Coordinates of C-alpha atoms in Angstrom, one line a residue:
Chain A
X1 CA -48.6 -45.1 96.6
X2 CA -47.6 -42.2 97.8
X3 CA -45.9 -40.6 95.1
X4 CA -44.4 -37.9 97.6
X5 CA -43.5 -38.8 101.1
X6 CA -40.9 -36.3 103.4
X7 CA -39.5 -37.5 106.1
X8 CA -38.7 -34.8 109.5
X9 CA -38.0 -31.8 107.4
X10 CA -36.5 -29.6 108.9
X11 CA -35.1 -26.0 107.3
X12 CA -33.9 -22.2 108.6
X13 CA -33.5 -18.9 106.7
X14 CA -29.9 -18.3 108.5
X15 CA -31.0 -19.1 112.2
X16 CA -34.5 -18.9 112.4
X17 CA -36.1 -22.2 112.4
X18 CA -39.1 -21.9 109.6
X19 CA -40.0 -25.9 109.4
X20 CA -40.0 -28.1 112.1
X21 CA -40.3 -31.6 111.8
X22 CA -42.5 -32.6 109.3
X23 CA -42.9 -36.3 107.8
X24 CA -45.8 -36.6 105.5
X25 CA -47.0 -38.5 102.1
X26 CA -49.0 -37.7 99.3
X27 CA -51.1 -39.7 96.9
X28 CA -50.9 -39.9 93.4
X29 CA -53.4 -37.7 91.6
X30 CA -55.0 -35.4 95.0
X31 CA -55.0 -32.3 95.3
X32 CA -53.3 -31.6 98.8
X33 CA -53.5 -28.0 100.6
X34 CA -52.0 -26.3 102.4
X35 CA -53.3 -24.0 105.1
X36 CA -51.8 -21.8 108.1
X37 CA -51.9 -18.0 108.6
X38 CA -48.5 -16.0 107.1
X39 CA -45.1 -16.7 108.4
X40 CA -46.6 -20.4 109.4
X41 CA -44.0 -22.0 106.6
X42 CA -46.5 -23.0 104.0
X43 CA -45.4 -21.7 100.9
X44 CA -41.5 -22.7 102.1
X45 CA -42.9 -26.3 102.7
X46 CA -44.3 -26.4 99.1
X47 CA -40.5 -24.7 97.8
X48 CA -39.3 -28.0 98.7
X49 CA -40.4 -29.9 96.4
X50 CA -38.9 -28.8 93.0
X51 CA -36.6 -27.0 95.4
X52 CA -37.3 -23.3 94.6
X53 CA -35.4 -22.6 97.5
X54 CA -32.3 -23.4 96.7
X55 CA -31.3 -20.0 95.6
X56 CA -32.3 -17.7 98.9
X57 CA -29.9 -17.4 100.5
X58 CA -28.8 -18.4 104.0
X59 CA -31.5 -21.1 102.9
X60 CA -30.1 -24.3 104.8
X61 CA -32.5 -27.8 105.0
X62 CA -32.4 -31.4 106.7
X63 CA -34.4 -34.3 106.1
X64 CA -35.4 -36.2 103.0
X65 CA -38.0 -35.4 100.4
X66 CA -38.8 -38.8 98.2
X67 CA -40.9 -38.9 95.1
X68 CA -41.4 -41.7 93.2
X69 CA -39.1 -43.0 95.9
X70 CA -36.2 -41.0 95.0
X71 CA -34.1 -38.1 96.8
X72 CA -35.1 -35.1 95.0
X73 CA -31.6 -34.0 97.0
X74 CA -29.8 -36.7 95.8
X75 CA -26.2 -35.7 94.8
X76 CA -27.4 -37.4 91.2
X77 CA -30.5 -35.4 90.8
X78 CA -30.6 -32.9 87.7
X79 CA -32.0 -30.4 89.8
X80 CA -33.5 -29.1 86.1
X81 CA -34.5 -32.2 85.0
X82 CA -37.0 -32.0 89.1
X83 CA -38.8 -29.7 88.2
X84 CA -39.5 -30.1 84.5
X85 CA -41.1 -33.2 86.7
X86 CA -42.5 -31.1 89.3
X87 CA -43.8 -27.2 87.8
X88 CA -44.9 -24.4 90.3
X89 CA -47.0 -21.8 89.8
X90 CA -46.9 -18.5 91.7
X91 CA -49.0 -16.4 93.7
X92 CA -48.1 -13.6 91.4
X93 CA -49.2 -14.3 87.9
X94 CA -45.6 -13.9 86.2
X95 CA -45.3 -14.2 82.3
X96 CA -43.0 -13.5 80.4
X97 CA -42.4 -10.8 78.7
X98 CA -42.8 -12.5 75.6
X99 CA -45.4 -13.1 73.1
X100 CA -48.2 -16.3 74.8
X101 CA -47.2 -19.4 72.6
X102 CA -43.4 -18.0 73.1
X103 CA -44.3 -18.3 76.7
X104 CA -45.5 -21.7 76.6
X105 CA -43.0 -22.6 74.1
X106 CA -40.4 -21.3 76.8
X107 CA -39.3 -25.1 78.9
X108 CA -39.8 -27.0 75.3
X109 CA -37.0 -24.6 73.9
X110 CA -35.0 -24.5 76.9
X111 CA -34.5 -28.7 76.3
X112 CA -33.6 -27.7 72.9
X113 CA -36.6 -28.6 71.0
X114 CA -37.3 -26.0 68.5
X115 CA -39.7 -27.8 65.9
X116 CA -42.3 -25.7 65.0
X117 CA -44.4 -28.3 64.4
X118 CA -44.0 -29.9 67.9
X119 CA -44.2 -26.7 69.7
X120 CA -47.4 -24.9 68.1
X121 CA -49.1 -29.3 69.3
X122 CA -47.9 -28.6 72.6
X123 CA -48.5 -24.7 72.8
X124 CA -52.2 -25.2 71.6
X125 CA -52.5 -28.7 74.0
X126 CA -51.4 -27.0 76.6
X127 CA -53.6 -23.6 76.9
X128 CA -56.3 -25.6 75.8
X129 CA -55.6 -28.1 78.7
X130 CA -55.6 -24.9 80.9
X131 CA -58.7 -22.9 79.6
X132 CA -57.1 -20.3 78.0
X133 CA -57.1 -21.5 73.9
X134 CA -60.5 -20.2 72.9
X135 CA -59.3 -16.8 74.4
X136 CA -55.7 -16.1 72.8
X137 CA -56.1 -19.5 69.7
X138 CA -56.0 -16.2 67.1
X139 CA -53.5 -14.0 69.3
X140 CA -50.9 -16.1 70.0
X141 CA -49.0 -13.3 68.5
X142 CA -49.6 -10.8 71.2
X143 CA -47.7 -10.0 74.5
X144 CA -48.4 -12.1 77.1
X145 CA -48.5 -9.4 79.6
X146 CA -51.4 -7.8 77.2
X147 CA -53.7 -10.1 78.7
X148 CA -55.7 -10.2 82.1
X149 CA -54.9 -11.1 85.4
X150 CA -56.7 -14.2 85.3
X151 CA -55.7 -15.1 81.8
X152 CA -51.6 -14.8 82.8
X153 CA -52.2 -17.2 85.6
X154 CA -54.2 -19.8 83.7
X155 CA -51.4 -19.5 81.2
X156 CA -49.0 -19.5 83.9
X157 CA -50.5 -23.1 84.4
X158 CA -50.7 -24.4 80.3
X159 CA -47.0 -23.2 80.7
X160 CA -46.0 -25.9 83.4
X161 CA -47.8 -28.2 81.6
X162 CA -46.0 -28.3 78.9
X163 CA -43.1 -29.7 79.5
X164 CA -45.5 -32.8 81.0
X165 CA -45.0 -32.6 84.9
X166 CA -46.4 -35.2 87.0
X167 CA -46.7 -32.9 90.3
X168 CA -48.1 -29.5 89.9
X169 CA -46.8 -27.2 92.8
X170 CA -49.7 -24.1 93.5
X171 CA -48.0 -21.1 95.7
X172 CA -51.6 -19.3 96.4
X173 CA -52.9 -19.0 92.2
X174 CA -55.3 -17.5 93.4
X175 CA -55.5 -14.5 96.4
X176 CA -53.7 -11.9 93.2
X177 CA -57.3 -13.2 90.9
X178 CA -61.0 -11.7 91.2
X179 CA -64.0 -13.8 92.3
X180 CA -65.0 -15.3 88.2
X181 CA -60.9 -15.7 87.8
X182 CA -60.7 -17.8 90.9
X183 CA -63.0 -19.8 90.2
X184 CA -61.5 -20.7 86.4
X185 CA -58.4 -21.5 88.4
X186 CA -60.5 -23.4 91.0
X187 CA -62.4 -25.6 88.3
X188 CA -59.3 -26.1 86.6
X189 CA -57.1 -27.6 89.8
X190 CA -60.4 -30.6 90.0
X191 CA -59.7 -31.0 86.3
X192 CA -56.1 -31.6 86.1
X193 CA -56.6 -33.7 89.4
X194 CA -56.6 -36.0 86.7
X195 CA -53.6 -37.2 85.4
X196 CA -51.5 -34.6 87.7
X197 CA -50.4 -34.7 91.7
X198 CA -51.2 -31.2 92.9
X199 CA -50.3 -29.5 95.5
X200 CA -51.9 -25.4 96.8
X201 CA -51.2 -22.8 99.0
X202 CA -53.7 -20.8 99.9
X203 CA -55.3 -18.5 102.3
X204 CA -58.6 -19.3 101.0
X205 CA -59.9 -21.6 103.3
X206 CA -63.8 -21.7 101.3
X207 CA -60.6 -22.3 98.6
X208 CA -58.7 -25.2 100.6
X209 CA -62.1 -27.4 101.6
X210 CA -64.5 -27.1 98.2
X211 CA -61.5 -28.2 95.8
X212 CA -58.9 -30.3 97.9
X213 CA -58.8 -33.9 98.7
X214 CA -56.2 -33.6 101.8
X215 CA -55.5 -30.7 103.5
X216 CA -52.3 -29.3 105.9
X217 CA -52.8 -27.1 109.1
X218 CA -49.6 -25.3 109.7
X219 CA -48.6 -23.5 112.4
X220 CA -45.4 -21.5 113.3
X221 CA -43.0 -23.8 111.2
X222 CA -45.2 -27.2 112.4
X223 CA -47.6 -29.4 110.6
X224 CA -49.9 -29.6 113.3
X225 CA -52.5 -31.5 110.9
X226 CA -53.1 -33.5 108.6
X227 CA -55.9 -35.2 108.0
X228 CA -58.8 -35.8 104.7
X229 CA -60.0 -32.5 103.9
X230 CA -64.5 -33.0 105.1
X231 CA -62.5 -34.3 108.8
X232 CA -60.6 -31.5 109.1
X233 CA -63.3 -29.4 108.9
X234 CA -65.5 -30.6 110.1
X235 CA -64.3 -32.4 113.1
X236 CA -60.9 -31.4 113.8
X237 CA -58.3 -32.5 116.2
X238 CA -56.5 -29.8 117.5
X239 CA -57.9 -27.0 119.0
X240 CA -55.6 -24.5 117.2
X241 CA -56.7 -26.1 114.0
X242 CA -60.8 -25.7 114.8
X243 CA -59.7 -21.7 116.4
X244 CA -57.7 -21.2 112.7
X245 CA -60.6 -22.5 110.6
X246 CA -63.3 -21.3 112.3
X247 CA -61.0 -17.8 111.9
X248 CA -61.0 -16.7 116.2
X249 CA -56.8 -16.1 114.6
X250 CA -54.7 -15.9 111.8
Chain B
X1 CA -52.1 31.6 110.1
X2 CA -48.5 34.1 110.5
X3 CA -46.6 30.6 110.5
X4 CA -48.7 29.5 106.8
X5 CA -48.0 32.4 105.4
X6 CA -44.4 32.3 106.4
X7 CA -44.4 29.0 104.8
X8 CA -45.4 29.9 101.8
X9 CA -43.9 32.9 101.1
X10 CA -41.0 30.6 101.6
X11 CA -42.6 27.9 98.9
X12 CA -43.0 31.0 96.1
X13 CA -38.9 32.2 96.6
X14 CA -37.9 28.5 96.2
X15 CA -39.8 28.7 93.2
X16 CA -38.8 31.2 91.9
X17 CA -35.3 30.0 93.3
X18 CA -35.2 26.5 91.7
X19 CA -36.5 28.5 87.8
X20 CA -33.8 30.5 88.9
X21 CA -31.0 28.3 89.0
X22 CA -32.6 26.1 86.2
X23 CA -32.8 29.2 84.0
X24 CA -29.4 30.4 85.1
X25 CA -28.1 26.3 83.2
X26 CA -29.9 26.8 80.2
X27 CA -28.8 30.2 79.0
X28 CA -25.1 29.6 79.9
X29 CA -25.4 26.8 78.1
X30 CA -27.9 28.4 75.2
X31 CA -25.7 31.4 75.2
X32 CA -22.2 29.2 74.1
X33 CA -23.7 27.1 71.5
X34 CA -25.1 30.4 69.7
X35 CA -21.3 31.0 70.0
X36 CA -20.2 28.3 68.7
X37 CA -22.3 27.9 65.8
X38 CA -22.1 31.4 64.8
X39 CA -17.9 30.7 64.3
X40 CA -18.5 27.9 63.1
X41 CA -21.9 26.6 61.3
X42 CA -20.5 28.4 58.0
X43 CA -17.3 26.6 58.3
X44 CA -18.5 23.2 57.7
X45 CA -18.7 22.1 54.2
X46 CA -17.7 19.1 52.8
X47 CA -14.0 20.0 52.0
X48 CA -13.7 20.6 56.5
X49 CA -15.0 16.7 56.1
X50 CA -11.8 15.4 54.1
X51 CA -9.5 17.4 54.3
X52 CA -5.7 16.3 56.4
X53 CA -5.0 18.8 58.8
X54 CA -3.0 22.2 57.3
X55 CA -0.9 24.8 58.1
X56 CA -3.1 27.2 56.8
X57 CA -6.2 27.6 58.2
X58 CA -8.5 27.8 55.2
X59 CA -7.5 24.6 53.6
X60 CA -6.9 22.3 56.8
X61 CA -9.9 19.9 57.7
X62 CA -11.2 17.2 60.0
X63 CA -10.7 14.0 57.9
X64 CA -8.1 12.4 60.5
X65 CA -9.9 14.1 63.8
X66 CA -13.2 11.6 62.7
X67 CA -11.6 9.1 61.2
X68 CA -9.4 8.7 64.6
X69 CA -12.4 9.8 67.1
X70 CA -14.7 6.4 64.8
X71 CA -11.8 4.4 64.7
X72 CA -11.5 5.0 68.7
X73 CA -15.1 4.2 69.3
X74 CA -15.4 1.3 67.5
X75 CA -12.5 -0.4 68.9
X76 CA -13.6 0.8 72.9
X77 CA -16.1 -0.6 72.4
X78 CA -15.4 -3.4 71.0
X79 CA -13.0 -4.2 74.2
X80 CA -15.4 -2.4 77.3
X81 CA -18.4 -3.7 76.2
X82 CA -17.9 -8.1 76.2
X83 CA -15.4 -7.0 79.2
X84 CA -17.9 -4.8 81.0
X85 CA -21.5 -6.8 80.8
X86 CA -20.0 -10.0 81.2
X87 CA -18.2 -8.9 85.0
X88 CA -21.4 -7.2 85.4
X89 CA -23.5 -10.4 85.4
X90 CA -20.8 -12.1 87.0
X91 CA -20.3 -9.8 89.9
X92 CA -24.7 -10.0 89.8
X93 CA -25.8 -12.9 89.4
X94 CA -22.3 -15.8 90.2
X95 CA -20.6 -13.9 92.8
X96 CA -20.9 -14.2 95.9
X97 CA -22.5 -11.4 98.8
X98 CA -20.4 -11.6 100.8
X99 CA -17.5 -9.2 102.4
X100 CA -15.5 -9.5 98.9
X101 CA -18.1 -8.9 97.1
X102 CA -18.9 -5.4 99.2
X103 CA -15.5 -3.9 98.2
X104 CA -15.2 -4.7 95.1
X105 CA -18.3 -3.1 94.3
X106 CA -17.5 0.1 96.2
X107 CA -14.3 0.3 94.8
X108 CA -16.0 -0.2 91.2
X109 CA -17.8 2.6 91.8
X110 CA -15.0 4.7 92.7
X111 CA -13.2 3.9 89.7
X112 CA -16.4 5.7 87.8
X113 CA -15.0 8.5 89.6
X114 CA -11.4 8.4 89.1
X115 CA -9.7 11.3 87.0
X116 CA -9.0 9.9 83.2
X117 CA -6.1 11.4 83.4
X118 CA -4.9 8.5 86.2
X119 CA -6.2 6.1 83.4
X120 CA -3.6 8.1 81.2
X121 CA -0.7 6.7 82.8
X122 CA -2.1 3.6 83.4
X123 CA -2.5 2.5 79.8
X124 CA 1.0 4.6 79.0
X125 CA 2.6 2.6 81.4
X126 CA 1.0 -0.7 80.7
X127 CA -0.4 -0.3 77.1
X128 CA 2.2 1.5 75.4
X129 CA 5.2 0.8 77.0
X130 CA 4.4 -3.1 78.9
X131 CA 2.7 -4.2 75.3
X132 CA 4.8 -2.2 73.0
X133 CA 1.6 -0.4 71.7
X134 CA 3.3 3.0 71.3
X135 CA 0.5 6.2 70.8
X136 CA -1.2 4.0 69.0
X137 CA -5.4 3.7 67.8
X138 CA -4.7 -0.1 70.2
X139 CA -2.8 2.0 73.2
X140 CA -6.3 4.4 73.0
X141 CA -8.5 2.2 72.7
X142 CA -7.6 0.1 75.5
X143 CA -7.1 2.8 78.0
X144 CA -10.3 4.4 77.4
X145 CA -12.0 1.0 77.9
X146 CA -10.2 1.3 81.1
X147 CA -11.9 3.8 82.1
X148 CA -15.2 3.8 81.1
X149 CA -15.7 -0.4 81.9
X150 CA -16.5 0.3 85.3
X151 CA -19.6 2.9 84.0
X152 CA -20.6 0.2 81.7
X153 CA -20.4 -3.0 84.7
X154 CA -22.2 -0.2 87.3
X155 CA -24.7 -0.2 84.8
X156 CA -25.1 -3.5 83.6
X157 CA -25.5 -4.5 87.6
X158 CA -28.1 -1.5 87.9
X159 CA -30.3 -3.3 84.9
X160 CA -30.4 -6.6 85.8
X161 CA -30.7 -6.3 89.5
X162 CA -34.0 -4.3 88.8
X163 CA -35.3 -7.2 86.3
X164 CA -38.2 -8.6 89.1
X165 CA -37.2 -12.3 90.8
X166 CA -40.7 -12.8 90.0
X167 CA -39.1 -13.6 85.8
X168 CA -36.1 -15.5 86.9
X169 CA -38.2 -17.9 90.4
X170 CA -40.3 -17.9 86.6
X171 CA -37.5 -19.8 84.6
X172 CA -36.1 -21.4 87.2
X173 CA -39.5 -23.0 87.7
X174 CA -39.5 -23.9 84.0
X175 CA -35.9 -26.0 84.7
X176 CA -34.4 -23.4 82.8
X177 CA -30.3 -23.3 83.7
X178 CA -29.1 -20.4 85.2
X179 CA -27.4 -19.5 81.8
X180 CA -30.9 -20.3 80.2
X181 CA -32.3 -17.6 82.7
X182 CA -29.7 -15.2 82.0
X183 CA -29.8 -15.2 78.2
X184 CA -33.7 -15.8 77.8
X185 CA -34.9 -14.0 81.0
X186 CA -32.9 -11.1 82.4
X187 CA -30.5 -10.2 79.2
X188 CA -33.6 -9.5 77.3
X189 CA -35.7 -7.7 80.2
X190 CA -32.0 -5.5 81.1
X191 CA -30.7 -4.6 77.6
X192 CA -32.5 -1.7 77.8
X193 CA -30.7 -0.7 80.8
X194 CA -27.2 -1.9 79.5
X195 CA -27.6 -0.3 76.4
X196 CA -28.4 2.9 78.5
X197 CA -25.2 2.5 80.1
X198 CA -23.6 1.9 77.4
X199 CA -23.9 4.7 75.1
X200 CA -23.5 7.0 78.0
X201 CA -20.1 5.5 78.6
X202 CA -18.8 6.0 74.7
X203 CA -21.0 9.4 74.4
X204 CA -17.6 10.1 77.2
X205 CA -15.1 8.3 75.7
X206 CA -15.3 10.0 73.0
X207 CA -14.7 13.3 74.6
X208 CA -12.0 12.1 76.5
X209 CA -8.6 13.9 75.1
X210 CA -6.6 13.9 78.7
X211 CA -6.0 10.6 78.7
X212 CA -4.8 10.1 75.3
X213 CA -2.2 13.1 75.4
X214 CA -1.1 11.2 78.1
X215 CA -0.2 8.2 76.2
X216 CA 1.4 9.9 73.5
X217 CA -2.0 10.8 70.9
X218 CA -0.6 13.0 68.4
X219 CA -2.4 16.4 67.8
X220 CA -1.1 16.4 64.5
X221 CA -1.3 13.5 61.9
X222 CA -0.7 13.7 58.6
X223 CA -2.7 10.2 57.4
X224 CA -5.8 8.3 58.1
X225 CA -5.1 5.8 60.7
X226 CA -5.5 2.7 58.3
X227 CA -4.8 -0.4 61.2
X228 CA -5.7 -0.5 65.6
X229 CA -1.5 -0.6 65.4
X230 CA -1.4 3.4 63.5
X231 CA -1.1 6.9 65.2
X232 CA -3.9 9.0 65.6
X233 CA -5.6 11.4 66.7
X234 CA -9.1 12.5 67.9
X235 CA -12.0 15.3 67.1
X236 CA -10.4 16.8 71.0
X237 CA -7.3 16.5 70.5
X238 CA -7.4 18.7 67.3
X239 CA -10.4 21.3 68.9
X240 CA -7.6 22.3 72.0
X241 CA -4.9 21.9 69.4
X242 CA -6.5 24.6 67.2
X243 CA -7.5 26.7 70.1
X244 CA -3.9 27.1 71.2
X245 CA -2.8 28.6 67.8
X246 CA -2.4 32.3 67.4
X247 CA -4.4 32.7 63.5
X248 CA -8.2 33.4 63.5
X249 CA -8.6 31.0 61.0
X250 CA -8.0 28.0 63.6
X251 CA -10.4 29.9 66.3
X252 CA -13.5 29.2 63.3
X253 CA -11.5 25.5 62.7
X254 CA -11.9 24.5 66.5
X255 CA -15.6 26.1 66.9
X256 CA -16.5 23.5 63.6
X257 CA -15.1 20.8 64.9
X258 CA -16.6 21.6 68.3
X259 CA -19.7 21.8 66.6
X260 CA -19.1 18.3 64.4
X261 CA -18.4 16.9 67.9
X262 CA -21.5 18.1 70.2
X263 CA -23.8 16.4 67.4
X264 CA -22.0 13.1 68.1
X265 CA -22.3 13.1 71.8
X266 CA -25.9 15.3 71.4
X267 CA -27.2 11.7 68.5
X268 CA -24.7 9.2 71.4
X269 CA -27.2 10.8 74.7
X270 CA -30.7 11.0 72.1
X271 CA -30.3 7.6 71.7
X272 CA -29.8 6.3 75.0
X273 CA -32.0 8.8 76.4
X274 CA -34.4 7.3 73.4
X275 CA -34.4 2.8 75.2
X276 CA -34.7 4.1 78.4
X277 CA -37.1 5.9 78.1
X278 CA -38.9 2.4 75.6
X279 CA -37.0 0.6 77.9
X280 CA -38.8 2.1 81.5
X281 CA -42.5 1.6 79.2
X282 CA -41.9 -2.4 78.7
X283 CA -40.7 -3.4 82.1
X284 CA -44.1 -3.2 83.6
X285 CA -44.8 -6.7 85.4

């Protein structure tokens, strides 16, 4: 049964159409990669799943996004609850200018949970799941901004995990990182797949091929092809997809 | 070849011109401060700080003036800071960025440049006459609060605007509401800039004389203000009053009071600069 389903998504920035008639289904506990050249709409699309576009001026959207069969744009849906279920990790690591501990605890604190014991447990568990615990366990009170870029990004993942989401959106999570940090993030994504549904936007096609189960190729706001990753990369059905993955453009 | 030499000469010329301009300002300031110090420093003692005004210069003091300045400073801060910061937050975070917003923004920036005496007239009409505060601390503080409100609003907006959107997105992405995001992330990140603006605006308020004269504050107040509805005087008015007296003793008193006022404003500006430097160092995302 698909966890996520989109039906005929169209979106605009002002008068410029950014997404055209996109319908797809995403299975539970899988990694889905969105690839395509810059400006193709993949980042706009991933941000639809937790309504991060709401604050962008001039953004307009039509169509339905169903998560566990519920329309997330329905009036009765509280966007704050939605974002606790659908977490997001951004391209540039953006920890809060607070301590490592407070970064991970933030999601709980804003829900009104301030019990020190509960927070400590969640912080430890989340940092472990994000494969960061061993590196920072003695420095939990240090500022998060003193960590390296790769560590900051894993901290951002830990922060997202702390509120127990079901779905994690990753918008080019490794594009600002060095190869070693990148491979750590990739390993992490593969591990997290056991318990979470992951959608990842990436410019790096090897990355998509390495870690994702399914891949969607976007071009000029359209979803050209959506298939099992192995099929899409070895046997693309569309010429555009083939040209892109073989590096002939983009 | 020729043009390179010419450019070199122009370069050197402007270098010296720049140095000369800078020195001019600094030297003038140095002369002024030295003069004041020579005249007044010997006059500053405990008696000077704790005496009421008097007709005899050697018995006169600035007790009513500096307590009045302290009252005004405190009351103005209490009125202006919450209003200014809240307005800045609203305009930057909640207000729609449409034509009306632009008009409001331009007007607030312009208000920051309106001569202070105009604010005095506004204060006289609204606070002294319509609200019947009289020439009291309340009327003075409200008038000065109006005067510095635009500065605080503009400083708040600029500080908030300097907070990177990635920080907001991170907070929203965690499921925080708009207010939680503002309270936990935006305001702490902007606090250095906001505080700097507040202190600079208050140090301007401390030096203002014209609007207080207009609302009817007196230079001669024979008692220390006890409630916000009391009459008052402030340091700049006391200085203004003394410099217009014929006896030499009052000129010395004025110089001494100027030193106190200068020290006060230098301290406030110093704190503002310190905060700004600390804030700039911290803001590296």
